[in-house]
Amino acid sequence: MSTTDVRRGDPVTTVLTWRVRPGHEQEFEQWTHGITRCARRFPGNEGVSWLRPEDGHRFHAVLRWSDPHRLAAWLESDERATWHERIEGVATEIGSERQSTTGMETWFGLPGTTVQAPHRWKMVLTTFLGAYPCTLLIQWLVAPHTMTWPLPLRAAVFPVVLLPVLTYLVMPLLSRVLRLWLYPPPDR
């Protein structure tokens, strides 16, 4: 996603992937503690989490930032570069696997690709196209049968039915059907 698609105040989450040389996992983990402390002191940082794989030598850092501009400042900072120098020969960041999200674009993923998320207005319109028919069906088929239920329970039925249907069925289908509109070729 380009920074022009994200307003200055929108939070962003980035996943960084590291390939660690076999036998250097403990050294890498010690390094993660130091760079994490450094990142947490950096303006705009809202948290860092490390995911250690059960097998293999890829580690993932999940970084949360207040906005894409502060994230970019961290990624280009001298402090981060200094920490990267310390780990040379032990681990390598796999830049081609870096991913950033701000929220709904996870519904718009294309398996096996690393394309940028669609413009937000396209995500909103596509989500409406998927949610409206589902909402109509829920109101028509399910809501009449729950009228005697307590309000909190009735209200829970809607998201319990709608969200899995959207996440697992409707949005992946719409992402494929509207692929050329959501992800225009680069020459357009």
PDB file of C-alpha atoms in Angstrom:
ATOM      1  CA  MET A   1       0.000   0.000   0.000  1.00  0.00           C
ATOM      2  CA  SER A   2       1.367   3.405  -0.797  1.00  0.00           C
ATOM      3  CA  THR A   3       1.545   5.995   1.924  1.00  0.00           C
ATOM      4  CA  THR A   4      -0.786   8.191  -0.160  1.00  0.00           C
ATOM      5  CA  ASP A   5      -3.527   5.593   0.425  1.00  0.00           C
ATOM      6  CA  VAL A   6      -3.150   5.876   4.194  1.00  0.00           C
ATOM      7  CA  ARG A   7      -3.946   9.019   6.115  1.00  0.00           C
ATOM      8  CA  ARG A   8      -1.166  10.303   8.333  1.00  0.00           C
ATOM      9  CA  GLY A   9      -2.947   9.217  11.543  1.00  0.00           C
ATOM     10  CA  ASP A  10      -3.841   5.664  10.451  1.00  0.00           C
ATOM     11  CA  PRO A  11      -2.062   2.967  12.458  1.00  0.00           C
ATOM     12  CA  VAL A  12      -0.090   0.406  10.492  1.00  0.00           C
ATOM     13  CA  THR A  13       1.177  -3.093  11.242  1.00  0.00           C
ATOM     14  CA  THR A  14       4.238  -4.515   9.515  1.00  0.00           C
ATOM     15  CA  VAL A  15       5.559  -8.055   9.522  1.00  0.00           C
ATOM     16  CA  LEU A  16       9.300  -8.477   8.976  1.00  0.00           C
ATOM     17  CA  THR A  17      10.725 -11.914   8.239  1.00  0.00           C
ATOM     18  CA  TRP A  18      14.238 -12.975   9.202  1.00  0.00           C
ATOM     19  CA  ARG A  19      16.203 -16.022   8.055  1.00  0.00           C
ATOM     20  CA  VAL A  20      18.574 -17.148  10.838  1.00  0.00           C
ATOM     21  CA  ARG A  21      21.646 -19.244  10.126  1.00  0.00           C
ATOM     22  CA  PRO A  22      21.341 -22.688  11.714  1.00  0.00           C
ATOM     23  CA  GLY A  23      22.996 -22.826  15.117  1.00  0.00           C
ATOM     24  CA  HIS A  24      22.669 -19.059  15.698  1.00  0.00           C
ATOM     25  CA  GLU A  25      19.097 -19.011  17.020  1.00  0.00           C
ATOM     26  CA  GLN A  26      20.039 -18.160  20.609  1.00  0.00           C
ATOM     27  CA  GLU A  27      22.299 -15.306  19.487  1.00  0.00           C
ATOM     28  CA  PHE A  28      19.499 -14.015  17.256  1.00  0.00           C
ATOM     29  CA  GLU A  29      16.974 -14.158  20.095  1.00  0.00           C
ATOM     30  CA  GLN A  30      19.265 -12.091  22.334  1.00  0.00           C
ATOM     31  CA  TRP A  31      19.581  -9.573  19.511  1.00  0.00           C
ATOM     32  CA  THR A  32      15.760  -9.378  19.197  1.00  0.00           C
ATOM     33  CA  HIS A  33      15.495  -8.212  22.812  1.00  0.00           C
ATOM     34  CA  GLY A  34      17.869  -5.314  22.170  1.00  0.00           C
ATOM     35  CA  ILE A  35      16.378  -4.119  18.888  1.00  0.00           C
ATOM     36  CA  THR A  36      12.890  -4.443  20.368  1.00  0.00           C
ATOM     37  CA  ARG A  37      13.824  -2.162  23.292  1.00  0.00           C
ATOM     38  CA  CYS A  38      15.301   0.321  20.808  1.00  0.00           C
ATOM     39  CA  ALA A  39      12.197   0.246  18.583  1.00  0.00           C
ATOM     40  CA  ARG A  40       9.857   0.709  21.549  1.00  0.00           C
ATOM     41  CA  ARG A  41      11.613   3.977  22.420  1.00  0.00           C
ATOM     42  CA  PHE A  42      11.201   5.246  18.872  1.00  0.00           C
ATOM     43  CA  PRO A  43       8.388   7.815  18.288  1.00  0.00           C
ATOM     44  CA  GLY A  44       5.148   6.227  17.104  1.00  0.00           C
ATOM     45  CA  ASN A  45       5.944   2.647  18.116  1.00  0.00           C
ATOM     46  CA  GLU A  46       2.933   0.856  19.567  1.00  0.00           C
ATOM     47  CA  GLY A  47       4.510  -2.536  20.153  1.00  0.00           C
ATOM     48  CA  VAL A  48       6.760  -5.268  18.786  1.00  0.00           C
ATOM     49  CA  SER A  49       6.086  -9.014  18.954  1.00  0.00           C
ATOM     50  CA  TRP A  50       8.386 -11.799  17.798  1.00  0.00           C
ATOM     51  CA  LEU A  51       7.092 -15.101  16.462  1.00  0.00           C
ATOM     52  CA  ARG A  52       9.508 -17.985  16.709  1.00  0.00           C
ATOM     53  CA  PRO A  53       8.848 -20.893  14.394  1.00  0.00           C
ATOM     54  CA  GLU A  54       8.590 -24.413  15.736  1.00  0.00           C
ATOM     55  CA  ASP A  55      10.652 -25.705  12.832  1.00  0.00           C
ATOM     56  CA  GLY A  56      12.940 -23.911  10.454  1.00  0.00           C
ATOM     57  CA  HIS A  57      14.956 -20.769  10.745  1.00  0.00           C
ATOM     58  CA  ARG A  58      12.534 -17.991   9.851  1.00  0.00           C
ATOM     59  CA  PHE A  59      11.507 -15.588  12.585  1.00  0.00           C
ATOM     60  CA  HIS A  60       8.816 -12.941  12.216  1.00  0.00           C
ATOM     61  CA  ALA A  61       8.625  -9.539  13.880  1.00  0.00           C
ATOM     62  CA  VAL A  62       5.185  -7.903  14.088  1.00  0.00           C
ATOM     63  CA  LEU A  63       5.617  -4.143  14.494  1.00  0.00           C
ATOM     64  CA  ARG A  64       2.732  -1.785  15.227  1.00  0.00           C
ATOM     65  CA  TRP A  65       3.160   1.942  14.516  1.00  0.00           C
ATOM     66  CA  SER A  66       0.930   4.973  14.947  1.00  0.00           C
ATOM     67  CA  ASP A  67       1.228   5.890  11.265  1.00  0.00           C
ATOM     68  CA  PRO A  68       3.149   4.901   8.122  1.00  0.00           C
ATOM     69  CA  HIS A  69       5.427   7.951   8.254  1.00  0.00           C
ATOM     70  CA  ARG A  70       6.786   7.079  11.700  1.00  0.00           C
ATOM     71  CA  LEU A  71       7.205   3.463  10.605  1.00  0.00           C
ATOM     72  CA  ALA A  72       9.208   4.644   7.591  1.00  0.00           C
ATOM     73  CA  ALA A  73      11.320   6.837   9.896  1.00  0.00           C
ATOM     74  CA  TRP A  74      12.151   3.759  12.025  1.00  0.00           C
ATOM     75  CA  LEU A  75      12.908   1.566   9.014  1.00  0.00           C
ATOM     76  CA  GLU A  76      15.313   4.205   7.663  1.00  0.00           C
ATOM     77  CA  SER A  77      16.795   5.223  11.016  1.00  0.00           C
ATOM     78  CA  ASP A  78      20.470   5.107  11.990  1.00  0.00           C
ATOM     79  CA  GLU A  79      19.500   3.235  15.177  1.00  0.00           C
ATOM     80  CA  ARG A  80      17.943   0.389  13.206  1.00  0.00           C
ATOM     81  CA  ALA A  81      20.879   0.301  10.788  1.00  0.00           C
ATOM     82  CA  THR A  82      23.270  -0.006  13.735  1.00  0.00           C
ATOM     83  CA  TRP A  83      21.301  -2.956  15.113  1.00  0.00           C
ATOM     84  CA  HIS A  84      21.332  -4.590  11.691  1.00  0.00           C
ATOM     85  CA  GLU A  85      25.126  -4.321  11.553  1.00  0.00           C
ATOM     86  CA  ARG A  86      25.326  -6.236  14.843  1.00  0.00           C
ATOM     87  CA  ILE A  87      23.545  -9.265  13.383  1.00  0.00           C
ATOM     88  CA  GLU A  88      25.488  -9.539  10.117  1.00  0.00           C
ATOM     89  CA  GLY A  89      26.417 -13.134   9.414  1.00  0.00           C
ATOM     90  CA  VAL A  90      23.842 -14.403  11.913  1.00  0.00           C
ATOM     91  CA  ALA A  91      20.535 -13.497  10.241  1.00  0.00           C
ATOM     92  CA  THR A  92      19.206 -11.760   7.160  1.00  0.00           C
ATOM     93  CA  GLU A  93      15.973  -9.825   6.801  1.00  0.00           C
ATOM     94  CA  ILE A  94      13.988 -11.123   3.844  1.00  0.00           C
ATOM     95  CA  GLY A  95      12.805  -7.813   2.430  1.00  0.00           C
ATOM     96  CA  SER A  96      10.685  -9.426  -0.263  1.00  0.00           C
ATOM     97  CA  GLU A  97       8.461 -10.892   2.462  1.00  0.00           C
ATOM     98  CA  ARG A  98       7.787  -7.610   4.287  1.00  0.00           C
ATOM     99  CA  GLN A  99       4.062  -6.967   4.639  1.00  0.00           C
ATOM    100  CA  SER A 100       2.175  -3.945   5.960  1.00  0.00           C
ATOM    101  CA  THR A 101      -1.526  -3.690   6.719  1.00  0.00           C
ATOM    102  CA  THR A 102      -3.893  -1.165   8.201  1.00  0.00           C
ATOM    103  CA  GLY A 103      -6.931  -3.391   8.652  1.00  0.00           C
ATOM    104  CA  MET A 104      -9.479  -4.558   6.080  1.00  0.00           C
ATOM    105  CA  GLU A 105      -6.958  -5.354   3.367  1.00  0.00           C
ATOM    106  CA  THR A 106      -6.450  -8.761   4.925  1.00  0.00           C
ATOM    107  CA  TRP A 107      -9.845  -9.628   3.397  1.00  0.00           C
ATOM    108  CA  PHE A 108      -8.416  -8.698   0.013  1.00  0.00           C
ATOM    109  CA  GLY A 109      -5.391 -10.973  -0.116  1.00  0.00           C
ATOM    110  CA  LEU A 110      -4.465 -12.910  -3.204  1.00  0.00           C
ATOM    111  CA  PRO A 111      -2.793 -16.229  -2.398  1.00  0.00           C
ATOM    112  CA  GLY A 112       0.783 -16.480  -3.594  1.00  0.00           C
ATOM    113  CA  THR A 113       1.138 -12.773  -4.366  1.00  0.00           C
ATOM    114  CA  THR A 114       2.587  -9.726  -2.651  1.00  0.00           C
ATOM    115  CA  VAL A 115       0.488  -7.063  -4.417  1.00  0.00           C
ATOM    116  CA  GLN A 116      -0.392  -3.827  -2.691  1.00  0.00           C
ATOM    117  CA  ALA A 117      -3.805  -3.570  -1.027  1.00  0.00           C
ATOM    118  CA  PRO A 118      -6.530  -1.880  -3.085  1.00  0.00           C
ATOM    119  CA  HIS A 119      -7.552   1.713  -2.436  1.00  0.00           C
ATOM    120  CA  ARG A 120      -9.700   1.988   0.657  1.00  0.00           C
ATOM    121  CA  TRP A 121     -12.752   3.253  -1.235  1.00  0.00           C
ATOM    122  CA  LYS A 122     -12.593   0.095  -3.367  1.00  0.00           C
ATOM    123  CA  MET A 123     -12.363  -2.052  -0.220  1.00  0.00           C
ATOM    124  CA  VAL A 124     -15.380  -0.267   1.298  1.00  0.00           C
ATOM    125  CA  LEU A 125     -17.457  -0.679  -1.868  1.00  0.00           C
ATOM    126  CA  THR A 126     -16.489  -4.346  -2.263  1.00  0.00           C
ATOM    127  CA  THR A 127     -17.246  -5.027   1.403  1.00  0.00           C
ATOM    128  CA  PHE A 128     -20.654  -3.387   0.978  1.00  0.00           C
ATOM    129  CA  LEU A 129     -21.322  -5.572  -2.087  1.00  0.00           C
ATOM    130  CA  GLY A 130     -20.528  -8.629   0.030  1.00  0.00           C
ATOM    131  CA  ALA A 131     -22.150  -7.581   3.303  1.00  0.00           C
ATOM    132  CA  TYR A 132     -25.451  -6.199   2.020  1.00  0.00           C
ATOM    133  CA  PRO A 133     -26.837  -9.456   0.535  1.00  0.00           C
ATOM    134  CA  CYS A 134     -25.655 -11.372   3.615  1.00  0.00           C
ATOM    135  CA  THR A 135     -27.292  -8.831   5.923  1.00  0.00           C
ATOM    136  CA  LEU A 136     -30.516  -9.019   3.933  1.00  0.00           C
ATOM    137  CA  LEU A 137     -30.535 -12.834   4.149  1.00  0.00           C
ATOM    138  CA  ILE A 138     -29.803 -12.810   7.888  1.00  0.00           C
ATOM    139  CA  GLN A 139     -32.612 -10.305   8.499  1.00  0.00           C
ATOM    140  CA  TRP A 140     -35.024 -12.329   6.361  1.00  0.00           C
ATOM    141  CA  LEU A 141     -34.119 -15.893   7.407  1.00  0.00           C
ATOM    142  CA  VAL A 142     -32.622 -15.675  10.904  1.00  0.00           C
ATOM    143  CA  ALA A 143     -33.900 -12.539  12.643  1.00  0.00           C
ATOM    144  CA  PRO A 144     -37.600 -13.560  12.706  1.00  0.00           C
ATOM    145  CA  HIS A 145     -36.694 -16.729  14.645  1.00  0.00           C
ATOM    146  CA  THR A 146     -34.777 -14.813  17.325  1.00  0.00           C
ATOM    147  CA  MET A 147     -37.374 -12.105  18.145  1.00  0.00           C
ATOM    148  CA  THR A 148     -38.148 -13.582  21.573  1.00  0.00           C
ATOM    149  CA  TRP A 149     -34.476 -13.862  22.574  1.00  0.00           C
ATOM    150  CA  PRO A 150     -32.870 -11.290  24.906  1.00  0.00           C
ATOM    151  CA  LEU A 151     -31.385  -8.349  22.995  1.00  0.00           C
ATOM    152  CA  PRO A 152     -27.695  -9.171  23.721  1.00  0.00           C
ATOM    153  CA  LEU A 153     -28.169 -12.702  22.384  1.00  0.00           C
ATOM    154  CA  ARG A 154     -30.106 -11.507  19.304  1.00  0.00           C
ATOM    155  CA  ALA A 155     -27.395  -8.929  18.613  1.00  0.00           C
ATOM    156  CA  ALA A 156     -24.699 -11.615  18.848  1.00  0.00           C
ATOM    157  CA  VAL A 157     -26.332 -13.723  16.110  1.00  0.00           C
ATOM    158  CA  PHE A 158     -25.638 -11.119  13.440  1.00  0.00           C
ATOM    159  CA  PRO A 159     -21.815 -10.926  13.769  1.00  0.00           C
ATOM    160  CA  VAL A 160     -21.508 -14.644  14.605  1.00  0.00           C
ATOM    161  CA  VAL A 161     -23.155 -15.494  11.278  1.00  0.00           C
ATOM    162  CA  LEU A 162     -21.985 -12.577   9.134  1.00  0.00           C
ATOM    163  CA  LEU A 163     -18.262 -12.375   9.923  1.00  0.00           C
ATOM    164  CA  PRO A 164     -17.305 -15.998   9.165  1.00  0.00           C
ATOM    165  CA  VAL A 165     -19.423 -15.962   5.995  1.00  0.00           C
ATOM    166  CA  LEU A 166     -17.724 -12.766   4.822  1.00  0.00           C
ATOM    167  CA  THR A 167     -14.222 -13.844   5.832  1.00  0.00           C
ATOM    168  CA  TYR A 168     -14.243 -17.400   4.486  1.00  0.00           C
ATOM    169  CA  LEU A 169     -16.704 -17.316   1.595  1.00  0.00           C
ATOM    170  CA  VAL A 170     -17.870 -13.970   0.285  1.00  0.00           C
ATOM    171  CA  MET A 171     -14.778 -11.751   0.422  1.00  0.00           C
ATOM    172  CA  PRO A 172     -12.376 -14.301  -1.117  1.00  0.00           C
ATOM    173  CA  LEU A 173     -14.928 -14.859  -3.914  1.00  0.00           C
ATOM    174  CA  LEU A 174     -15.403 -11.120  -4.501  1.00  0.00           C
ATOM    175  CA  SER A 175     -11.632 -10.570  -4.432  1.00  0.00           C
ATOM    176  CA  ARG A 176     -11.270 -13.105  -7.257  1.00  0.00           C
ATOM    177  CA  VAL A 177     -14.279 -11.883  -9.258  1.00  0.00           C
ATOM    178  CA  LEU A 178     -13.260  -8.204  -8.968  1.00  0.00           C
ATOM    179  CA  ARG A 179      -9.523  -8.892  -9.225  1.00  0.00           C
ATOM    180  CA  LEU A 180      -8.824  -6.685 -12.256  1.00  0.00           C
ATOM    181  CA  TRP A 181     -10.740  -3.775 -10.733  1.00  0.00           C
ATOM    182  CA  LEU A 182      -9.217  -4.141  -7.269  1.00  0.00           C
ATOM    183  CA  TYR A 183      -5.694  -4.843  -8.564  1.00  0.00           C
ATOM    184  CA  PRO A 184      -5.295  -3.095 -11.921  1.00  0.00           C
ATOM    185  CA  PRO A 185      -2.210  -4.069 -13.916  1.00  0.00           C
ATOM    186  CA  PRO A 186       0.765  -1.725 -13.328  1.00  0.00           C
ATOM    187  CA  ASP A 187       0.559  -0.222 -16.851  1.00  0.00           C
ATOM    188  CA  ARG A 188      -2.864   1.311 -16.103  1.00  0.00           C
TER     189      ARG A 188
END
